[in-house]
């Protein structure tokens, strides 16, 4: 399936909306994607999106992201749903980004995904759905 047709297919499938606990942040993802949630301790959440067992996207939501590099090295900035995504290509095959949400909990979203055709399209669809709500 060509990538453009694949994206159209995914955009037309039903989405699941997940409100991230203790935050005003929500994410939507296609219903055929599995979401695994881990809350090792109460001050952060780890979300893992998978398609047929293949990792698509990992998302950290909390106050102290573990970044691979110094904050000022994340120079590529993208604005999606009024959120500023600061990104860095880590090696040739991984994209890593973080979003600073403000001073309240959670302060950061940190995410990474593989830079490959079959994974990055799905990851981008999920990432583009991240938004702050009034809830």
Coordinates of N, CA and C in Angstrom, one line a residue, residues 3 6-7 9-11 13 15 27-34 49-52 54-57 113-114 116-129:
X3 N 2.2 4.9 0.8 CA 2.1 5.7 2.1 C 0.9 6.7 2.1
X6 N -2.2 4.8 2.7 CA -2.2 4.2 4.0 C -2.6 5.3 5.0
X7 N -2.2 6.5 4.9 CA -2.6 7.6 5.8 C -4.0 7.9 5.6
X9 N -6.3 5.8 4.7 CA -7.0 4.7 5.3 C -7.1 4.9 6.9
X10 N -5.9 5.3 7.5 CA -5.9 5.4 8.9 C -6.7 6.6 9.4
X11 N -6.8 7.7 8.6 CA -7.5 8.8 9.0 C -9.0 8.5 8.9
X13 N -10.3 5.5 9.7 CA -10.7 4.5 10.7 C -11.1 5.2 12.0
X15 N -11.2 6.3 15.7 CA -10.1 6.7 16.7 C -10.5 6.4 18.1
X27 N -4.8 12.3 23.7 CA -4.2 11.7 22.5 C -5.2 10.9 21.8
X28 N -5.2 10.9 20.5 CA -6.1 10.0 19.7 C -5.2 9.0 18.9
X29 N -5.7 7.8 18.7 CA -5.0 6.9 17.9 C -6.0 5.9 17.3
X30 N -5.6 5.4 16.1 CA -6.5 4.4 15.4 C -6.8 3.2 16.3
X31 N -8.1 2.7 16.2 CA -8.5 1.7 17.1 C -7.7 0.3 16.9
X32 N -7.1 0.2 15.7 CA -6.3 -1.0 15.5 C -4.9 -1.0 16.1
X33 N -4.6 0.1 16.8 CA -3.3 0.3 17.5 C -3.5 -0.1 18.9
X34 N -2.6 -0.8 19.5 CA -2.6 -1.2 20.9 C -1.9 -0.1 21.7
X49 N 2.7 2.8 22.1 CA 1.7 2.5 21.0 C 2.4 1.4 20.1
X50 N 1.6 0.3 19.8 CA 2.1 -0.8 19.1 C 1.1 -1.2 18.0
X51 N 1.6 -1.7 16.9 CA 0.8 -2.2 15.8 C 1.3 -3.6 15.5
X52 N 0.4 -4.6 15.9 CA 0.7 -6.0 15.7 C 2.0 -6.4 16.3
X54 N 4.6 -4.5 16.9 CA 5.7 -3.7 16.6 C 5.6 -2.3 17.3
X55 N 6.7 -1.9 18.0 CA 6.7 -0.6 18.6 C 6.5 0.5 17.6
X56 N 5.6 1.5 17.8 CA 5.4 2.6 17.0 C 5.9 3.9 17.6
X57 N 5.5 4.1 18.8 CA 5.8 5.4 19.5 C 5.8 5.1 21.0
X113 N 10.3 7.8 18.2 CA 9.8 6.7 17.3 C 10.9 6.5 16.2
X114 N 10.8 5.3 15.6 CA 11.8 5.0 14.6 C 11.5 5.7 13.3
X116 N 11.3 5.1 10.1 CA 11.1 4.2 9.0 C 9.7 4.3 8.4
X117 N 9.5 4.0 7.2 CA 8.3 4.2 6.5 C 7.1 3.6 7.2
X118 N 7.2 2.4 7.6 CA 6.1 1.7 8.2 C 5.7 2.1 9.6
X119 N 6.6 2.7 10.3 CA 6.4 3.2 11.7 C 6.1 4.7 11.7
X120 N 6.9 5.5 11.0 CA 6.8 6.9 11.2 C 5.5 7.5 10.8
X121 N 4.8 6.9 9.8 CA 3.5 7.4 9.4 C 2.5 7.3 10.5
X122 N 2.5 6.1 11.1 CA 1.6 5.9 12.3 C 1.9 6.8 13.4
X123 N 3.2 6.9 13.7 CA 3.7 7.8 14.8 C 3.2 9.2 14.6
X124 N 3.4 9.7 13.4 CA 3.0 11.1 13.1 C 1.5 11.3 13.2
X125 N 0.7 10.4 12.9 CA -0.7 10.5 13.0 C -1.1 10.6 14.5
X126 N -0.5 9.8 15.3 CA -0.7 9.9 16.8 C -0.2 11.2 17.4
X127 N 1.0 11.5 17.0 CA 1.6 12.8 17.5 C 0.8 14.0 17.2
X128 N 0.3 14.0 15.9 CA -0.5 15.2 15.5 C -1.8 15.3 16.2
X129 N -2.2 14.3 16.9 CA -3.5 14.3 17.7 C -3.3 14.9 19.1

